[in-house]
DNA sequence: CGGTTAATTCGAGAATTTTCGAAATAGTAT
DNA sequence: ATACTATTTCGAAAATTCTCGAATTAACCG
């Protein structure tokens, strides 16, 4: 993964509203959540949510699928995995960092 | 770790200049790097670098130690580990995400 | 077609970020 | 004390982000 792309994704996650949003989608799992549900859950204007969703989608961290009139949003795990991989490889390569990552997985 | 704090740290890393900066420090390992070295390496104004360093230090991702007239900067691994832990626990809990994290560590 | 629900786009204001050069500070050595 | 090197703080301009309400598009149903 390129550094620029990783920075974009980190920036996308580096906002409380978007991180909360992403976490909500992760917790929803494969099921995903409709935009309307997310709006209620986060308590923000629809246009604001749409803006944040757009940023997450641009980075590939979230995907959308239409189901009739509602749009289902899902966390896109492979992209998050690549990001974690970048951080582990590029930013923890020569330190005691792989250790804790191992712990997290264990 | 609290979500707000994680967002702050992700935001700190979510800027190409700061991510490059952090990676440089990680690669330097325990030795660390003086601010002046980082300025040459990144090719930015001293005041700009100081600003970015400040943000990384505020989030705890980077530490500084004075050695005579020069300030040595170091990546603060435990903080990065906590952040990766948060992402793994809070944002990949119920998915196939731990899998890739395990791979990165292996 | 006309109506209804779901979500995005538009337009705009407030706040924050990013960047720089110039000036100030910290520390050391002469 | 003076001078020198290393780094931060100040002040400010340009760009971006965040937020909202109003208007618009998308998909369905009767």
Short mmCIF file of C-alpha atoms (C1' of nucleotides) in Angstrom, two decimals:
data_model
loop_
_atom_site.label_atom_id
_atom_site.label_comp_id
_atom_site.label_asym_id
_atom_site.label_seq_id
_atom_site.Cartn_x
_atom_site.Cartn_y
_atom_site.Cartn_z
CA UNK A 1 0.00 0.00 0.00
CA UNK A 2 1.15 3.50 -0.77
CA UNK A 3 1.72 5.97 2.01
CA UNK A 4 -0.59 8.55 0.46
CA UNK A 5 -3.44 6.08 0.37
CA UNK A 6 -2.84 4.98 3.95
CA UNK A 7 -2.84 8.62 5.05
CA UNK A 8 -6.19 9.16 3.30
CA UNK A 9 -7.70 6.18 5.08
CA UNK A 10 -6.31 7.20 8.45
CA UNK A 11 -7.64 10.69 7.91
CA UNK A 12 -11.04 9.19 7.07
CA UNK A 13 -11.04 7.27 10.35
CA UNK A 14 -9.53 10.20 12.24
CA UNK A 15 -12.81 11.96 12.92
CA UNK A 16 -14.95 10.95 15.91
CA UNK A 17 -18.16 10.88 13.93
CA UNK A 18 -16.68 8.77 11.15
CA UNK A 19 -14.89 6.43 13.53
CA UNK A 20 -18.14 5.92 15.43
CA UNK A 21 -19.87 5.35 12.12
CA UNK A 22 -17.30 2.83 11.01
CA UNK A 23 -17.44 1.01 14.32
CA UNK A 24 -21.21 0.81 14.07
CA UNK A 25 -20.87 -0.81 10.66
CA UNK A 26 -18.24 -3.25 11.91
CA UNK A 27 -20.51 -4.28 14.76
CA UNK A 28 -23.35 -4.77 12.31
CA UNK A 29 -21.22 -7.29 10.43
CA UNK A 30 -22.31 -8.76 7.11
CA UNK A 31 -25.85 -7.50 7.69
CA UNK A 32 -24.79 -3.92 7.31
CA UNK A 33 -26.97 -0.93 8.17
CA UNK A 34 -29.22 1.37 6.14
CA UNK A 35 -28.21 5.04 5.97
CA UNK A 36 -31.36 6.00 7.85
CA UNK A 37 -30.48 3.72 10.74
CA UNK A 38 -27.04 5.27 10.93
CA UNK A 39 -28.54 8.73 10.98
CA UNK A 40 -30.71 7.85 13.97
CA UNK A 41 -27.83 6.09 15.69
CA UNK A 42 -25.48 9.05 15.31
CA UNK A 43 -28.05 11.81 15.64
CA UNK A 44 -26.75 14.05 12.90
CA UNK A 45 -28.26 15.72 9.84
CA UNK A 46 -28.77 13.46 6.85
CA UNK A 47 -26.59 15.67 4.68
CA UNK A 48 -23.78 15.57 7.24
CA UNK A 49 -23.94 11.81 7.44
CA UNK A 50 -23.96 11.55 3.66
CA UNK A 51 -20.81 13.67 3.55
CA UNK A 52 -19.00 11.45 6.07
CA UNK A 53 -20.19 8.28 4.38
CA UNK A 54 -18.90 9.60 1.08
CA UNK A 55 -15.44 10.08 2.54
CA UNK A 56 -15.37 6.56 3.94
CA UNK A 57 -16.56 5.15 0.62
CA UNK A 58 -13.93 7.12 -1.32
CA UNK A 59 -11.18 5.46 0.70
CA UNK A 60 -12.76 2.05 0.22
CA UNK A 61 -13.36 1.50 3.92
CA UNK A 62 -17.12 1.28 3.44
CA UNK A 63 -19.30 -0.09 0.65
CA UNK A 64 -22.94 0.45 -0.21
CA UNK A 65 -25.53 -1.79 -1.76
CA UNK A 66 -28.96 -0.72 -2.88
CA UNK A 67 -31.95 -2.66 -1.60
CA UNK A 68 -35.02 -1.06 -3.09
CA UNK A 69 -35.28 2.44 -1.67
CA UNK A 70 -32.76 1.93 1.08
CA UNK A 71 -28.98 1.87 0.84
CA UNK A 72 -27.22 -0.72 2.96
CA UNK A 73 -23.75 0.26 4.19
CA UNK A 74 -21.11 -2.25 5.17
CA UNK A 75 -17.58 -2.09 6.54
CA UNK A 76 -15.12 -3.29 3.91
CA UNK A 77 -12.80 -5.46 5.96
CA UNK A 78 -10.08 -6.21 3.40
CA UNK A 79 -9.31 -2.51 3.09
CA UNK A 80 -9.01 -2.16 6.85
CA UNK A 81 -6.76 -5.19 6.88
CA UNK A 82 -4.50 -3.65 4.27
CA UNK A 83 -4.33 -0.51 6.35
CA UNK A 84 -3.42 -2.42 9.50
CA UNK A 85 -0.88 -4.31 7.41
CA UNK A 86 0.66 -1.07 6.25
CA UNK A 87 0.93 0.23 9.79
CA UNK A 88 2.44 -3.05 10.97
CA UNK A 89 4.88 -3.32 8.09
CA UNK A 90 5.85 0.27 7.38
CA UNK A 91 5.47 1.80 10.79
CA UNK A 92 6.38 -0.97 13.19
CA UNK A 93 8.89 -2.95 11.17
CA UNK A 94 11.97 -2.65 13.33
CA UNK A 95 10.45 -2.33 16.77
CA UNK A 96 8.65 -4.32 19.43
CA UNK A 97 5.40 -3.46 17.70
CA UNK A 98 4.66 -6.76 15.99
CA UNK A 99 4.51 -8.13 19.49
CA UNK A 100 1.38 -6.27 20.49
CA UNK A 101 -0.27 -6.88 17.13
CA UNK A 102 0.26 -10.54 17.81
CA UNK A 103 -1.32 -10.12 21.21
CA UNK A 104 -4.33 -8.43 19.72
CA UNK A 105 -4.86 -11.35 17.36
CA UNK A 106 -4.30 -13.97 20.05
CA UNK B 1 -8.82 3.19 24.77
CA UNK B 2 -11.52 5.75 24.22
CA UNK B 3 -12.86 6.38 20.76
CA UNK B 4 -12.16 10.09 20.94
CA UNK B 5 -8.52 9.46 21.71
CA UNK B 6 -8.20 6.91 18.93
CA UNK B 7 -9.75 9.38 16.49
CA UNK B 8 -7.22 12.00 17.55
CA UNK B 9 -4.34 9.63 16.94
CA UNK B 10 -5.70 8.48 13.61
CA UNK B 11 -6.16 12.09 12.59
CA UNK B 12 -2.57 12.78 13.60
CA UNK B 13 -1.36 9.96 11.35
CA UNK B 14 -3.83 10.86 8.63
CA UNK B 15 -1.67 13.49 6.99
CA UNK B 16 0.97 12.47 4.44
CA UNK B 17 3.66 14.66 5.96
CA UNK B 18 3.04 13.40 9.48
CA UNK B 19 2.75 9.78 8.39
CA UNK B 20 6.06 10.10 6.53
CA UNK B 21 7.51 11.74 9.61
CA UNK B 22 6.28 8.99 11.89
CA UNK B 23 7.56 6.29 9.55
CA UNK B 24 10.96 7.94 9.49
CA UNK B 25 11.05 7.84 13.27
CA UNK B 26 9.96 4.21 13.37
CA UNK B 27 12.71 3.29 10.95
CA UNK B 28 15.21 5.16 13.08
CA UNK B 29 14.27 2.92 16.00
CA UNK B 30 15.62 3.55 19.50
CA UNK B 31 18.22 5.93 18.11
CA UNK B 32 15.60 8.48 17.16
CA UNK B 33 16.27 11.51 14.96
CA UNK B 34 17.01 15.17 15.67
CA UNK B 35 14.44 17.70 14.50
CA UNK B 36 16.97 19.17 12.08
CA UNK B 37 17.51 15.81 10.43
CA UNK B 38 13.77 15.40 9.98
CA UNK B 39 13.54 18.84 8.43
CA UNK B 40 16.16 17.93 5.82
CA UNK B 41 14.59 14.53 5.23
CA UNK B 42 11.11 15.98 4.66
CA UNK B 43 12.17 19.20 2.99
CA UNK B 44 9.71 21.48 4.77
CA UNK B 45 10.01 24.72 6.74
CA UNK B 46 11.19 24.35 10.32
CA UNK B 47 8.03 25.97 11.64
CA UNK B 48 5.85 23.61 9.64
CA UNK B 49 7.73 20.59 10.93
CA UNK B 50 7.49 21.89 14.46
CA UNK B 51 3.74 22.19 14.08
CA UNK B 52 3.38 18.61 12.83
CA UNK B 53 5.70 17.27 15.51
CA UNK B 54 3.64 19.04 18.12
CA UNK B 55 0.50 17.28 16.95
CA UNK B 56 2.16 13.87 17.06
CA UNK B 57 3.53 14.61 20.52
CA UNK B 58 0.12 15.75 21.79
CA UNK B 59 -1.36 12.38 20.87
CA UNK B 60 1.55 10.56 22.50
CA UNK B 61 2.69 8.92 19.28
CA UNK B 62 6.06 10.66 19.43
CA UNK B 63 8.34 11.65 22.30
CA UNK B 64 11.24 14.08 22.51
CA UNK B 65 14.42 14.07 24.53
CA UNK B 66 16.86 16.93 24.77
CA UNK B 67 20.51 16.23 24.03
CA UNK B 68 22.38 19.49 24.45
CA UNK B 69 21.09 21.85 21.77
CA UNK B 70 19.35 19.23 19.70
CA UNK B 71 16.04 17.54 20.35
CA UNK B 72 15.88 13.84 19.63
CA UNK B 73 12.48 12.56 18.46
CA UNK B 74 11.37 8.96 18.83
CA UNK B 75 8.32 6.94 17.87
CA UNK B 76 6.43 5.91 20.99
CA UNK B 77 5.57 2.31 20.21
CA UNK B 78 3.24 1.49 23.12
CA UNK B 79 0.85 4.21 22.01
CA UNK B 80 0.79 2.88 18.47
CA UNK B 81 0.19 -0.59 19.88
CA UNK B 82 -2.77 0.65 21.87
CA UNK B 83 -4.15 2.27 18.75
CA UNK B 84 -3.78 -0.92 16.73
CA UNK B 85 -5.36 -2.77 19.62
CA UNK B 86 -8.33 -0.42 19.57
CA UNK B 87 -8.79 -0.91 15.85
CA UNK B 88 -8.52 -4.66 16.21
CA UNK B 89 -10.86 -4.87 19.21
CA UNK B 90 -13.42 -2.16 18.52
CA UNK B 91 -13.45 -2.10 14.76
CA UNK B 92 -12.77 -5.68 13.74
CA UNK B 93 -14.31 -7.57 16.61
CA UNK B 94 -16.91 -9.63 14.84
CA UNK B 95 -15.36 -10.06 11.41
CA UNK B 96 -12.58 -11.87 9.60
CA UNK B 97 -10.29 -9.02 10.52
CA UNK B 98 -8.25 -10.64 13.28
CA UNK B 99 -7.18 -13.05 10.61
CA UNK B 100 -5.18 -10.51 8.63
CA UNK B 101 -3.78 -8.92 11.77
CA UNK B 102 -2.50 -12.35 12.69
CA UNK B 103 -0.93 -12.63 9.27
CA UNK B 104 0.81 -9.32 9.66
CA UNK B 105 2.32 -10.48 12.92
CA UNK B 106 3.29 -13.90 11.59
"C1'" DC C 1 -48.94 9.25 -13.59
"C1'" DG C 2 -48.84 11.17 -8.60
"C1'" DG C 3 -47.38 10.26 -4.11
"C1'" DT C 4 -44.19 8.44 -0.56
"C1'" DT C 5 -39.95 7.15 1.53
"C1'" DA C 6 -34.79 7.19 1.30
"C1'" DA C 7 -30.74 9.43 0.41
"C1'" DT C 8 -27.75 12.77 -2.04
"C1'" DT C 9 -26.39 17.20 -3.81
"C1'" DC C 10 -26.32 22.25 -3.44
"C1'" DG C 11 -25.15 26.43 -1.14
"C1'" DA C 12 -23.20 28.59 2.58
"C1'" DG C 13 -21.19 29.90 7.18
"C1'" DA C 14 -18.04 28.77 11.02
"C1'" DA C 15 -14.11 26.42 12.40
"C1'" DT C 16 -9.85 24.11 11.64
"C1'" DT C 17 -5.69 22.92 9.14
"C1'" DT C 18 -1.67 23.72 6.55
"C1'" DT C 19 1.96 26.37 5.31
"C1'" DC C 20 5.40 29.89 5.43
"C1'" DG C 21 8.84 33.63 7.01
"C1'" DA C 22 10.23 36.47 10.73
"C1'" DA C 23 11.04 36.91 15.44
"C1'" DA C 24 11.84 34.82 19.84
"C1'" DT C 25 13.69 31.25 22.99
"C1'" DA C 26 16.87 27.38 24.74
"C1'" DG C 27 21.21 25.61 25.27
"C1'" DT C 28 26.15 25.54 24.72
"C1'" DA C 29 30.68 27.19 23.97
"C1'" DT C 30 34.16 30.86 23.73
"C1'" DA D 1 28.49 38.38 28.34
"C1'" DT D 2 28.54 37.25 23.25
"C1'" DA D 3 27.97 34.52 19.72
"C1'" DC D 4 26.27 30.47 17.64
"C1'" DT D 5 23.26 26.57 16.60
"C1'" DA D 6 18.79 24.32 17.16
"C1'" DT D 7 14.06 24.71 17.65
"C1'" DT D 8 9.72 26.92 18.79
"C1'" DT D 9 6.33 30.56 18.78
"C1'" DC D 10 3.96 34.35 16.43
"C1'" DG D 11 1.23 36.22 12.81
"C1'" DA D 12 -1.10 35.56 8.77
"C1'" DA D 13 -2.87 33.82 4.17
"C1'" DA D 14 -4.86 29.95 1.50
"C1'" DA D 15 -7.13 25.75 1.60
"C1'" DT D 16 -9.94 22.33 3.61
"C1'" DT D 17 -13.35 20.44 6.75
"C1'" DC D 18 -17.60 20.24 9.20
"C1'" DT D 19 -22.14 21.29 9.70
"C1'" DC D 20 -26.74 22.45 8.54
"C1'" DG D 21 -31.31 23.25 5.93
"C1'" DA D 22 -33.42 23.37 1.46
"C1'" DA D 23 -33.83 21.47 -2.90
"C1'" DT D 24 -33.06 17.47 -5.78
"C1'" DT D 25 -32.70 12.73 -7.37
"C1'" DA D 26 -33.78 7.55 -6.92
"C1'" DA D 27 -36.76 3.76 -6.34
"C1'" DC D 28 -40.90 1.98 -5.44
"C1'" DC D 29 -46.24 1.61 -4.98
"C1'" DG D 30 -50.93 2.55 -5.78
#
